[in-house]
PDB file of N, CA and C in Angstrom:
ATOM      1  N   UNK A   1       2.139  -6.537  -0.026  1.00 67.00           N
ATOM      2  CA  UNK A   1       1.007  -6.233  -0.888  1.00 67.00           C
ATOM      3  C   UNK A   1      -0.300  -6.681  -0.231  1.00 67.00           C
ATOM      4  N   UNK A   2      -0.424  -7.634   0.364  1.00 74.00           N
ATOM      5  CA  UNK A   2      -1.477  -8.589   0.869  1.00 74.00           C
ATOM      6  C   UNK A   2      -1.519  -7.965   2.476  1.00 74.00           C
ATOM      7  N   UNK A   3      -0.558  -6.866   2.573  1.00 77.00           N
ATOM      8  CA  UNK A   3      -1.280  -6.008   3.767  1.00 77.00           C
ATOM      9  C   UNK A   3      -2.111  -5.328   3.529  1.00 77.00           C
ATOM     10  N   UNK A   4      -1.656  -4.068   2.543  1.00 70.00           N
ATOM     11  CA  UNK A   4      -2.605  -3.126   1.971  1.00 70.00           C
ATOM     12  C   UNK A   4      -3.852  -3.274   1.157  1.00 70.00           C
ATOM     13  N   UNK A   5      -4.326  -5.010   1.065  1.00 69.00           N
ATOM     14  CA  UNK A   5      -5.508  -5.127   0.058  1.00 69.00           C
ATOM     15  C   UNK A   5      -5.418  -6.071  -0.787  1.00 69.00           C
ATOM     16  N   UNK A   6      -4.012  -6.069  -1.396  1.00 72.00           N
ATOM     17  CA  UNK A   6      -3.447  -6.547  -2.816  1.00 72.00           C
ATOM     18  C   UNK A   6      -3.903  -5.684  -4.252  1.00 72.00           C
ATOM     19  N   UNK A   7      -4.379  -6.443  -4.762  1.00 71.00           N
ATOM     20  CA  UNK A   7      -4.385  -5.525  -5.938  1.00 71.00           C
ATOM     21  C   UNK A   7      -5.882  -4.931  -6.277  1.00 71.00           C
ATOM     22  N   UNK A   8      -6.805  -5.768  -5.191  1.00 69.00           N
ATOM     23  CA  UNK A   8      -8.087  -5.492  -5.196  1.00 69.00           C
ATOM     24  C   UNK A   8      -8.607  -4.457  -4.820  1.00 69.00           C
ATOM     25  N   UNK A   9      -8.495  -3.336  -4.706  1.00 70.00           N
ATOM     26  CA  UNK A   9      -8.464  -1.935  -3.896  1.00 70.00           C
ATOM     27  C   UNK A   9      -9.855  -1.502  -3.959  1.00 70.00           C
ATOM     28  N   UNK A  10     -10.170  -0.970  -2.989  1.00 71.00           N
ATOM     29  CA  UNK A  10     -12.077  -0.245  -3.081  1.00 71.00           C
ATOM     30  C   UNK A  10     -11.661   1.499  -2.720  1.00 71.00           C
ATOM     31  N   UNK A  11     -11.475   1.787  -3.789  1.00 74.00           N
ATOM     32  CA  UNK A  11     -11.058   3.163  -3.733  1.00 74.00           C
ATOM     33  C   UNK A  11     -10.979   3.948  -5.313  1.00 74.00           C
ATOM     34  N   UNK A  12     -11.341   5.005  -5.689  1.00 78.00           N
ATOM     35  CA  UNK A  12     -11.447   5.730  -6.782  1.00 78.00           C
ATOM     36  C   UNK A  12     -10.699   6.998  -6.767  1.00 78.00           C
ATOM     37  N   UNK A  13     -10.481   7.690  -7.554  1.00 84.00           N
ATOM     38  CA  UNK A  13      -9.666   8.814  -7.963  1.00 84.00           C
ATOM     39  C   UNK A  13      -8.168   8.701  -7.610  1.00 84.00           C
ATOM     40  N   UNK A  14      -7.451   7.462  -7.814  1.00 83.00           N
ATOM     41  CA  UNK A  14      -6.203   7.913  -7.034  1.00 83.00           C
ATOM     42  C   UNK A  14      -5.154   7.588  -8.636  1.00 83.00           C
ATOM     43  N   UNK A  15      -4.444   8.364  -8.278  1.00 86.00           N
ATOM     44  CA  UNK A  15      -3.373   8.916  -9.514  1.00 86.00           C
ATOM     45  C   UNK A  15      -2.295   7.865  -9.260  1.00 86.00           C
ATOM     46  N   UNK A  16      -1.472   7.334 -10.166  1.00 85.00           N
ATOM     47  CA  UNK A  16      -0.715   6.582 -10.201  1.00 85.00           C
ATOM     48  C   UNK A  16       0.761   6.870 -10.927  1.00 85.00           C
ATOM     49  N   UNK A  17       1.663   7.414 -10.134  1.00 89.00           N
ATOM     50  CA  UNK A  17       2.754   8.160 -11.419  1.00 89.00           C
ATOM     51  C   UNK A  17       4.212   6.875 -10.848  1.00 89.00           C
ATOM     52  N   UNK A  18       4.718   7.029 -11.774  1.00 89.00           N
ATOM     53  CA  UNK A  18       5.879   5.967 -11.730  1.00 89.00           C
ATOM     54  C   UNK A  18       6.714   6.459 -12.457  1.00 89.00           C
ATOM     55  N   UNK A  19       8.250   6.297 -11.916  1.00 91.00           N
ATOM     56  CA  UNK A  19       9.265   6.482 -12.620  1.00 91.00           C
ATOM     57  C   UNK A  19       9.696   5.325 -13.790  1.00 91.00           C
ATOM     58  N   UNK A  20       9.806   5.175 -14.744  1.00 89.00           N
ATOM     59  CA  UNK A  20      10.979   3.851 -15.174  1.00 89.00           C
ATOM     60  C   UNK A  20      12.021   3.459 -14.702  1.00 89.00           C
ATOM     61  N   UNK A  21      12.863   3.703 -13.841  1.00 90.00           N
ATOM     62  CA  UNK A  21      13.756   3.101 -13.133  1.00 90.00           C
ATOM     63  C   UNK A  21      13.314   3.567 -11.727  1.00 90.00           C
ATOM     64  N   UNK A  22      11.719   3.460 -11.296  1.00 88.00           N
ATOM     65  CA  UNK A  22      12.183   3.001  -9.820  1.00 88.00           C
ATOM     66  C   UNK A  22      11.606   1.677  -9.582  1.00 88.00           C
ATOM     67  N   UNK A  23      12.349   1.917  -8.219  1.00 86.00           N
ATOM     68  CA  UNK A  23      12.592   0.187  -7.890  1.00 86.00           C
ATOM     69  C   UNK A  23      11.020  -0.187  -7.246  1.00 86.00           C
ATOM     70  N   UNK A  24      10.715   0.554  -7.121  1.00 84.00           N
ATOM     71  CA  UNK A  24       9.045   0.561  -6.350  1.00 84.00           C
ATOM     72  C   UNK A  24       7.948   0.238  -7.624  1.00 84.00           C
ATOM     73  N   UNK A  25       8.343   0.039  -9.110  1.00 82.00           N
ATOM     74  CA  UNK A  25       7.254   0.526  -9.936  1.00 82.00           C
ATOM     75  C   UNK A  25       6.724  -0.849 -10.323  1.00 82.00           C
ATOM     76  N   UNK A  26       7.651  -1.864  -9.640  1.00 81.00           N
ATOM     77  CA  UNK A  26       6.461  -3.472  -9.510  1.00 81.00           C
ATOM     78  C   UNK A  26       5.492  -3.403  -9.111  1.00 81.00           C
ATOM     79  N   UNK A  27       5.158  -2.339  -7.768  1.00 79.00           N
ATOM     80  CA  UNK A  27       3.708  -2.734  -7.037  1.00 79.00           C
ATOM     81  C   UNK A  27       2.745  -1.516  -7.376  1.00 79.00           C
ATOM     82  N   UNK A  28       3.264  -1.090  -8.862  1.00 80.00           N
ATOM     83  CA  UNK A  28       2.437   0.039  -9.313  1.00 80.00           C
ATOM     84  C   UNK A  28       1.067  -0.449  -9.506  1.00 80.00           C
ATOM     85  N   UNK A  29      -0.098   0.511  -9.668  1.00 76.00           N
ATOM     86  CA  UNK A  29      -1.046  -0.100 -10.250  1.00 76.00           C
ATOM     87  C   UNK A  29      -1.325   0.567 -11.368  1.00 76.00           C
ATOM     88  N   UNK A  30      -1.350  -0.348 -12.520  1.00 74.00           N
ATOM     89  CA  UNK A  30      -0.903  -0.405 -14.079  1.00 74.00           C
ATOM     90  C   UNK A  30      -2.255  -0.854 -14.415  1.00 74.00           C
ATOM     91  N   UNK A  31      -2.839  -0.200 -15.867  1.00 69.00           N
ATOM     92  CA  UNK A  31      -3.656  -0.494 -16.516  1.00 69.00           C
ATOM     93  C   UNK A  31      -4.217  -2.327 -16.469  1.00 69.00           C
ATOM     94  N   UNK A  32      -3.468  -3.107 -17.104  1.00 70.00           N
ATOM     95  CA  UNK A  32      -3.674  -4.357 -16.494  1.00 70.00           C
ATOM     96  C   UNK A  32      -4.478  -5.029 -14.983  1.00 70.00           C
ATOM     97  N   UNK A  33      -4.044  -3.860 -14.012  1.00 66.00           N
ATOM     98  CA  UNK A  33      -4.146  -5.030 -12.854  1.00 66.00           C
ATOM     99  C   UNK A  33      -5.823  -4.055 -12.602  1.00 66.00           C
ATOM    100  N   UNK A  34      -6.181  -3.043 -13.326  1.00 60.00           N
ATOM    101  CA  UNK A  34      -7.226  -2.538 -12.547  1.00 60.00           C
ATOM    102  C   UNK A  34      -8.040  -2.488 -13.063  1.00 60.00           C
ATOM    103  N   UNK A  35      -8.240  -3.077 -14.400  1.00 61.00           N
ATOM    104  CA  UNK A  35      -9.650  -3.812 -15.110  1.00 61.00           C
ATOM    105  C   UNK A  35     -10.423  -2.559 -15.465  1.00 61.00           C
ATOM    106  N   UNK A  36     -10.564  -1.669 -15.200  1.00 57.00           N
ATOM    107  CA  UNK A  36     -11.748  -0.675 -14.886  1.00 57.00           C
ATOM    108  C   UNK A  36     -12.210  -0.141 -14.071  1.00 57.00           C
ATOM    109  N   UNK A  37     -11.839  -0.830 -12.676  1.00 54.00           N
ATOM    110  CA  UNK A  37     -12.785  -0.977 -11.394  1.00 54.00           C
ATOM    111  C   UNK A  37     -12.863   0.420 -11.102  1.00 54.00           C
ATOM    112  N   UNK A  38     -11.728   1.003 -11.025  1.00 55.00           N
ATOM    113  CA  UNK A  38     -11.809   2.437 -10.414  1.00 55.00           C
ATOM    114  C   UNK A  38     -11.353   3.239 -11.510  1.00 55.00           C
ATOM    115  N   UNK A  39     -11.419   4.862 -11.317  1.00 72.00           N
ATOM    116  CA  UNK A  39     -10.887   5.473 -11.826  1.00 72.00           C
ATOM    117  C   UNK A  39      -9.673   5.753 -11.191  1.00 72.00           C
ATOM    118  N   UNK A  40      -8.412   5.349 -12.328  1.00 77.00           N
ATOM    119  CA  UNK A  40      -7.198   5.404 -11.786  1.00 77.00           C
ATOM    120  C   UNK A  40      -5.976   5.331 -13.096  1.00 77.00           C
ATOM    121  N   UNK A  41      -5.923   6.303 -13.246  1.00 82.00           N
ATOM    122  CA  UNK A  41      -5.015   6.818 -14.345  1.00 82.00           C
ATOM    123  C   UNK A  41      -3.549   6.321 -14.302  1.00 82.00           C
ATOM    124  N   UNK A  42      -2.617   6.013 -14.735  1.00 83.00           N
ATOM    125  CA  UNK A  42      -1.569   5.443 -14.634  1.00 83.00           C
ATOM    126  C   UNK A  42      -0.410   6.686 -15.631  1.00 83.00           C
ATOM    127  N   UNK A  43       0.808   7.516 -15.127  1.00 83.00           N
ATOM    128  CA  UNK A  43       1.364   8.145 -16.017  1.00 83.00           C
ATOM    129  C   UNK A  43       2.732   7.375 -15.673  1.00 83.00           C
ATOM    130  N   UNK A  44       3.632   7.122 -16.779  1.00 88.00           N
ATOM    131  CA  UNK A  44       5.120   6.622 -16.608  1.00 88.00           C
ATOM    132  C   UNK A  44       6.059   7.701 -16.882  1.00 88.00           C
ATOM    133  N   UNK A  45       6.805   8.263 -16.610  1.00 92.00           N
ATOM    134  CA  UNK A  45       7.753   8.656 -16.822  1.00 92.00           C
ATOM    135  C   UNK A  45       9.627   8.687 -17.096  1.00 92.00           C
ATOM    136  N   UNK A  46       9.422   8.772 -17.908  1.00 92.00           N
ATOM    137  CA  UNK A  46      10.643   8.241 -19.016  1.00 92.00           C
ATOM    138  C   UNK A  46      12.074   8.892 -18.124  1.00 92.00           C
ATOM    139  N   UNK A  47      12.720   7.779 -17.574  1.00 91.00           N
ATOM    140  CA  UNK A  47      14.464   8.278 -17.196  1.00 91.00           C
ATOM    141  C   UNK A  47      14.247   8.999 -15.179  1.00 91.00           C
ATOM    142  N   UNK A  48      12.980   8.801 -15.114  1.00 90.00           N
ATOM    143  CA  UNK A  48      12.494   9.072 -13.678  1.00 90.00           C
ATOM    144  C   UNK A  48      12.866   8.216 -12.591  1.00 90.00           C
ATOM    145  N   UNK A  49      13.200   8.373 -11.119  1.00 87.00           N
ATOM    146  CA  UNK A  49      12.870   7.196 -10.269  1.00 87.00           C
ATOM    147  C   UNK A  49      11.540   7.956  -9.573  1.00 87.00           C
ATOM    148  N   UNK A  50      12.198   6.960  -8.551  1.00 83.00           N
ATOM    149  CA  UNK A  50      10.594   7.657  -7.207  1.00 83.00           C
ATOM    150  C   UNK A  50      10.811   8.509  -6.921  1.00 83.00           C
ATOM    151  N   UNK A  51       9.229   9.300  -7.203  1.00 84.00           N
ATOM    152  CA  UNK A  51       8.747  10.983  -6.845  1.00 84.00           C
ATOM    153  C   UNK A  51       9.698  11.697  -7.460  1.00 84.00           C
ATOM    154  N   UNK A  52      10.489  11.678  -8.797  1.00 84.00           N
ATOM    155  CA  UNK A  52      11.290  12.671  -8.793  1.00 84.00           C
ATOM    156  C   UNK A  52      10.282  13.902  -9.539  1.00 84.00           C
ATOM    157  N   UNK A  53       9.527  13.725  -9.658  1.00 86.00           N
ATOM    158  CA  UNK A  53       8.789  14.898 -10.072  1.00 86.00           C
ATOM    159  C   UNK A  53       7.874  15.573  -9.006  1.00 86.00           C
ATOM    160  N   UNK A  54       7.989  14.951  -7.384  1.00 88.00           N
ATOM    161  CA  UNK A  54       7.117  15.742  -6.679  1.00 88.00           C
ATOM    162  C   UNK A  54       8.651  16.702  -5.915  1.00 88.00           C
ATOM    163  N   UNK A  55       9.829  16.866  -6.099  1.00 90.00           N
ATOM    164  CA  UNK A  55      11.143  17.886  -5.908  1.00 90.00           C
ATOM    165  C   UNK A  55      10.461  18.938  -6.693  1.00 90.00           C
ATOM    166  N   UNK A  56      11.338  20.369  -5.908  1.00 92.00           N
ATOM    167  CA  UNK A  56      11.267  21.230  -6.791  1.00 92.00           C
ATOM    168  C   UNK A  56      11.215  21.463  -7.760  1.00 92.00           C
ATOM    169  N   UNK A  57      10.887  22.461  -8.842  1.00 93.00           N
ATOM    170  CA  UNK A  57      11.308  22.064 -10.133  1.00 93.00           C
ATOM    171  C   UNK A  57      12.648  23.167 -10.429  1.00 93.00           C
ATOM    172  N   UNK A  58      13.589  22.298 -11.155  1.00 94.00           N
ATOM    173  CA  UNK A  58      14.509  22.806 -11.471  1.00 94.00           C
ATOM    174  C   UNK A  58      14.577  23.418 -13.123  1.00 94.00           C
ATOM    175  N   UNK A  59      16.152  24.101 -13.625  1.00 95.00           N
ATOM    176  CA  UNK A  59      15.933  24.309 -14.803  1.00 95.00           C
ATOM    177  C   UNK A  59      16.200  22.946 -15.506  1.00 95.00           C
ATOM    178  N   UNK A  60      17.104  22.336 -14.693  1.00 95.00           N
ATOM    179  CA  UNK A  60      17.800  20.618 -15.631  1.00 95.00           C
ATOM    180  C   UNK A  60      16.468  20.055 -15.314  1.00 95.00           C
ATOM    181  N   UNK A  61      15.173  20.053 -14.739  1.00 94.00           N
ATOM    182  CA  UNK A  61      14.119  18.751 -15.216  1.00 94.00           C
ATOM    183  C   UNK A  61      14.088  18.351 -16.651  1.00 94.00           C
ATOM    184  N   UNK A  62      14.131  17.208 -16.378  1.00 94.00           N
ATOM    185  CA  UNK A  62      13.943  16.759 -18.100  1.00 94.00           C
ATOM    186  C   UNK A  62      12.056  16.815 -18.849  1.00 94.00           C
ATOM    187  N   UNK A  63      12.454  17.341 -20.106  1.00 95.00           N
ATOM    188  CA  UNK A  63      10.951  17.381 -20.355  1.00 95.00           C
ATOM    189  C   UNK A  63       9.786  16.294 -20.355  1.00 95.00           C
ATOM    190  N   UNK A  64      10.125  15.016 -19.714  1.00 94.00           N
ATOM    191  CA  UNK A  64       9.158  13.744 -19.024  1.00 94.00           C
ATOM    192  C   UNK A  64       8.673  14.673 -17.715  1.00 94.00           C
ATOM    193  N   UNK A  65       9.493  15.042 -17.199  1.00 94.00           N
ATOM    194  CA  UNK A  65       9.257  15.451 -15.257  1.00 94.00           C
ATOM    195  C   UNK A  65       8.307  16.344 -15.296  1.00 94.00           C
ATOM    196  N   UNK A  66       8.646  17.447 -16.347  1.00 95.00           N
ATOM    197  CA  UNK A  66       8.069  18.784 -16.525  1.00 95.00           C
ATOM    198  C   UNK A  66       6.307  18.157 -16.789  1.00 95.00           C
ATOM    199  N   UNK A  67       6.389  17.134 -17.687  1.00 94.00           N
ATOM    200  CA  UNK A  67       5.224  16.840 -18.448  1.00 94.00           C
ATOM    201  C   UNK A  67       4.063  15.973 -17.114  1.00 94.00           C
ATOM    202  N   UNK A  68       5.182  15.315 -16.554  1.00 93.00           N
ATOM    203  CA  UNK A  68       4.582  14.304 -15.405  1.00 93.00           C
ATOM    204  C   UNK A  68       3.811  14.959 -14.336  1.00 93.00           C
ATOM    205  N   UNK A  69       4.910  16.373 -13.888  1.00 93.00           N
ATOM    206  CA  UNK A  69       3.902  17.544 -13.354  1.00 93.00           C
ATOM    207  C   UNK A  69       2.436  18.359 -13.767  1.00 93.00           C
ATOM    208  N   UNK A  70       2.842  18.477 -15.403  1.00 94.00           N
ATOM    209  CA  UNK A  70       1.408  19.043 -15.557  1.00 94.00           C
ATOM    210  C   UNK A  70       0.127  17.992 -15.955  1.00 94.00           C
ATOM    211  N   UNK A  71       0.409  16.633 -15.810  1.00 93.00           N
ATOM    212  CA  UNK A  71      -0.201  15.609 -15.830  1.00 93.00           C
ATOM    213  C   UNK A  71      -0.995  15.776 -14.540  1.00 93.00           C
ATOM    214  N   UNK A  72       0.337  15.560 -13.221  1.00 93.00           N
ATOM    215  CA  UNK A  72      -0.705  15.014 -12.345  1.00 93.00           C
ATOM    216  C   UNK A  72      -1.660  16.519 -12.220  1.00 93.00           C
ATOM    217  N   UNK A  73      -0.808  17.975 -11.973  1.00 94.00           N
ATOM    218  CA  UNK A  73      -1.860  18.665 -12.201  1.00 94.00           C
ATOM    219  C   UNK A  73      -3.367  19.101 -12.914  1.00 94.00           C
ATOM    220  N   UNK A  74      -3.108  18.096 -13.989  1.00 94.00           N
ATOM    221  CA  UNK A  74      -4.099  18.567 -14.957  1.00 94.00           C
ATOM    222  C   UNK A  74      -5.400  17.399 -14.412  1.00 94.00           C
ATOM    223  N   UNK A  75      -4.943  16.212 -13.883  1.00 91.00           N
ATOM    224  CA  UNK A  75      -6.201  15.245 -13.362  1.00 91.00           C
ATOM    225  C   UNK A  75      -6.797  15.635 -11.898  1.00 91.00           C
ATOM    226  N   UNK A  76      -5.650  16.575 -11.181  1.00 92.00           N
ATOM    227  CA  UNK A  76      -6.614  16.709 -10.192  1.00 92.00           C
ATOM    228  C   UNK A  76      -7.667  17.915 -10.463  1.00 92.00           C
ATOM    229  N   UNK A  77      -7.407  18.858 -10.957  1.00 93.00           N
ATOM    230  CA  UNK A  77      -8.155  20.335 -11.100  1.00 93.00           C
ATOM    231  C   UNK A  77      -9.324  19.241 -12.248  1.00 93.00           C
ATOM    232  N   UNK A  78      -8.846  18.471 -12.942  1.00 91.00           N
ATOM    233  CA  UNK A  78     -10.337  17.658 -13.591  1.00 91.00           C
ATOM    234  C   UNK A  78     -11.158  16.676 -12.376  1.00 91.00           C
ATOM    235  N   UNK A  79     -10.520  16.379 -11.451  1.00 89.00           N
ATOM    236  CA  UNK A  79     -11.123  15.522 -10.301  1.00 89.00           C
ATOM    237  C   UNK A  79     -12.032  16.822  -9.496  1.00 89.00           C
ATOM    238  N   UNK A  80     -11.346  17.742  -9.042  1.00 90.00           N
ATOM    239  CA  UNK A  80     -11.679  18.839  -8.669  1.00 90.00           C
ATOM    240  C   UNK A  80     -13.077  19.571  -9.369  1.00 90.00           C
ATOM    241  N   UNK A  81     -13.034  19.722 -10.553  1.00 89.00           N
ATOM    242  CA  UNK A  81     -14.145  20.387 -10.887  1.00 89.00           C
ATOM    243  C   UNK A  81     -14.922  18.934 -11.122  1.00 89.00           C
ATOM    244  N   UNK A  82     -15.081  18.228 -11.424  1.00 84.00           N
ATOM    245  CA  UNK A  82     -16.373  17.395 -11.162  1.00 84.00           C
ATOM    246  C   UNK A  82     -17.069  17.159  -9.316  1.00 84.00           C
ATOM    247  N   UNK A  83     -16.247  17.486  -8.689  1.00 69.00           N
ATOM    248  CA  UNK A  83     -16.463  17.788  -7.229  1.00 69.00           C
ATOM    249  C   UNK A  83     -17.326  19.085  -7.449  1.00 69.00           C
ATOM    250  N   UNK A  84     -16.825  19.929  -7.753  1.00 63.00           N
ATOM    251  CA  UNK A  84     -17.591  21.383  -8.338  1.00 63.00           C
ATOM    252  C   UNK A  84     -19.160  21.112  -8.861  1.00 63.00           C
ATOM    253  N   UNK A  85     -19.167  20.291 -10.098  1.00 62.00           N
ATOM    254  CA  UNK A  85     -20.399  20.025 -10.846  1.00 62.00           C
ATOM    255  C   UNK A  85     -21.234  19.282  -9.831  1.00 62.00           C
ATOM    256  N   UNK A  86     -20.912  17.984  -8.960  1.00 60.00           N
ATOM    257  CA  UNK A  86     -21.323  17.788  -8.287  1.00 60.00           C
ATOM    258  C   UNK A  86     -22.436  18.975  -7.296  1.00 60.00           C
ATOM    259  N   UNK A  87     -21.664  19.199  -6.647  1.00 57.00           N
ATOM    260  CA  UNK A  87     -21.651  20.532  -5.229  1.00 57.00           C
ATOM    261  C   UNK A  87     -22.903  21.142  -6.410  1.00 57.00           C
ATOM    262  N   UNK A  88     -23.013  22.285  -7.468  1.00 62.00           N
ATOM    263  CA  UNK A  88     -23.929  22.508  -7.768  1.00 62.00           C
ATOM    264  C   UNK A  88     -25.041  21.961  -8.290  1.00 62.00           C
ATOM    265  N   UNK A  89     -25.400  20.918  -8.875  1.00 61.00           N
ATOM    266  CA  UNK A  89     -25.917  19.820  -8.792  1.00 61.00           C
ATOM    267  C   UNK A  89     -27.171  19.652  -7.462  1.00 61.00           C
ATOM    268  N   UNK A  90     -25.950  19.463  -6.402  1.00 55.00           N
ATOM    269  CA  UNK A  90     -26.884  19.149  -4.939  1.00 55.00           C
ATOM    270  C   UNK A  90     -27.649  20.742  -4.511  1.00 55.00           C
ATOM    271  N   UNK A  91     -26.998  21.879  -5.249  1.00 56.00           N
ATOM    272  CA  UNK A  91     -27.938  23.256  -5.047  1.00 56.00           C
ATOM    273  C   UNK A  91     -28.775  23.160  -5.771  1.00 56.00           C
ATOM    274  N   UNK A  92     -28.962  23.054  -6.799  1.00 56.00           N
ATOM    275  CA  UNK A  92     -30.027  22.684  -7.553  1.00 56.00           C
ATOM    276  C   UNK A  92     -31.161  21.719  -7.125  1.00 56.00           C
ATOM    277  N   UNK A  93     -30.656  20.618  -6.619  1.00 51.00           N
ATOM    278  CA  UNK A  93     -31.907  19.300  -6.296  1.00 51.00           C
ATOM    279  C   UNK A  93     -32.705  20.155  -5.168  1.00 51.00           C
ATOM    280  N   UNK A  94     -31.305  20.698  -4.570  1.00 45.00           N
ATOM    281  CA  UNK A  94     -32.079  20.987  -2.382  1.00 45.00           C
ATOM    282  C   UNK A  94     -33.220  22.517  -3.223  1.00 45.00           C
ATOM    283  N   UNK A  95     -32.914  23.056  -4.020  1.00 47.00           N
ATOM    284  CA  UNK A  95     -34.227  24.304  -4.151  1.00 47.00           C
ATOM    285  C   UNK A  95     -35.146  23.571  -4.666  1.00 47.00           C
ATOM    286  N   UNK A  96     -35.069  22.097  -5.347  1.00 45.00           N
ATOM    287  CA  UNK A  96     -36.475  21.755  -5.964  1.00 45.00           C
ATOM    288  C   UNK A  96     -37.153  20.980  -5.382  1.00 45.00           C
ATOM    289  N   UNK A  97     -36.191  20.541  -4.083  1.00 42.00           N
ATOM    290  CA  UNK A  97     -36.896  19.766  -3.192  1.00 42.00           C
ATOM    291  C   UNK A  97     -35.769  18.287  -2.511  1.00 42.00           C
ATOM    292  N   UNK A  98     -35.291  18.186  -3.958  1.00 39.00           N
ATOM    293  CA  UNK A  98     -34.559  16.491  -3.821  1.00 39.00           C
ATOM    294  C   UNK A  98     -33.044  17.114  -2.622  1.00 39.00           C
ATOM    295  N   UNK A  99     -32.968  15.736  -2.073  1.00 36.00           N
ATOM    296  CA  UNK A  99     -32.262  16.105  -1.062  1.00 36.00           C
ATOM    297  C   UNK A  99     -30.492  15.086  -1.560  1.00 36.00           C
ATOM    298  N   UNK A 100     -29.195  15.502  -0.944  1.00 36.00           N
ATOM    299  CA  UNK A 100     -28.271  14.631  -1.422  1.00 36.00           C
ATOM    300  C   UNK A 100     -28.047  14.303  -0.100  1.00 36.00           C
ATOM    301  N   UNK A 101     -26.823  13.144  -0.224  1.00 40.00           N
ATOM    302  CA  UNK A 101     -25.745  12.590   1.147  1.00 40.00           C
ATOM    303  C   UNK A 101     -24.530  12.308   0.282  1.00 40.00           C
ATOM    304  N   UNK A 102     -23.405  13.041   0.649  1.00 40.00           N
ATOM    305  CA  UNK A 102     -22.414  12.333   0.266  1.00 40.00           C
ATOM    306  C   UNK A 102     -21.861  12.839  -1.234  1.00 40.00           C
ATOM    307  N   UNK A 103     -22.701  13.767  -1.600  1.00 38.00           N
ATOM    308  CA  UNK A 103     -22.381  14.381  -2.978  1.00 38.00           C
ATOM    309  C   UNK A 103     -23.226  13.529  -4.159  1.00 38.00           C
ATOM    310  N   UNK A 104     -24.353  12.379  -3.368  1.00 36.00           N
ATOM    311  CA  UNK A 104     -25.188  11.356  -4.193  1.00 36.00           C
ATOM    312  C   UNK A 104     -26.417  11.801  -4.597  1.00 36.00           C
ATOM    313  N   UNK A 105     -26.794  12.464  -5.278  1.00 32.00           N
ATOM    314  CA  UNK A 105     -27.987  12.886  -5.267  1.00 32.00           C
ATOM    315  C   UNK A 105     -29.424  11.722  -5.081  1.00 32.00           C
ATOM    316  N   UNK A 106     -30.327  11.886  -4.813  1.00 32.00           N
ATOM    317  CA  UNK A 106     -31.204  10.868  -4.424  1.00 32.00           C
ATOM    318  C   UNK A 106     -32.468  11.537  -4.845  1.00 32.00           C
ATOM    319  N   UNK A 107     -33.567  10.686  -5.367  1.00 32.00           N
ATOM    320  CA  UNK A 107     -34.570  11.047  -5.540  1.00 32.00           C
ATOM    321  C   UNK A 107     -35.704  11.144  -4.423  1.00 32.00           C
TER     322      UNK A 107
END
């Protein structure tokens, strides 16, 4: 843990999915350990281990897996279009003059 940072992480948008029985879901990062700092959503999934919802999808997925999929789908296409709002945003400032870096707009 104390390679990668520990629990202190300087990083935003990252998705957090966990099975209930995997063996990896100690060094999850769980509502608790992340105060607020970032945006970082936490989904559990019920009767799951690790990644079993990034496999194909089958007809036996259970309806947690099915749900865990349109989860993580549904936060990135929302991560995604605020990237979008952004991006027009910075078309807007650059015709009125204001210039961005980084997707930051600046006065």
């Amino acid at each position: 843990l104390e390679y990668y940072g520990g629990w202190d992480l300087d990083a935003g948008r990252v998705l957090s999915v966990n099975g209930d029985v995997d063996p990896w879901s100690e060094l999850a990062i769980v509502p608790e350990r992340s105060e607020g700092r970032w945006e970082m959503p936490t989904f559990w999934v019920k009767g799951a281990s690790h990644h079993f919802w990034t496999h194909p999808p089958k007809d036996t997925d259970s309806a947690e897996v099915v749900a865990a999929r349109e989860n993580i789908y549904g936060q990135v296409v929302k991560w995604l279009g605020e990237r979008d709002d952004v991006m027009e945003e910075n078309k807007t400032a650059h015709v009125v003059g204001k210039s961005s870096k980084d997707g930051v707009l600046s006065q």
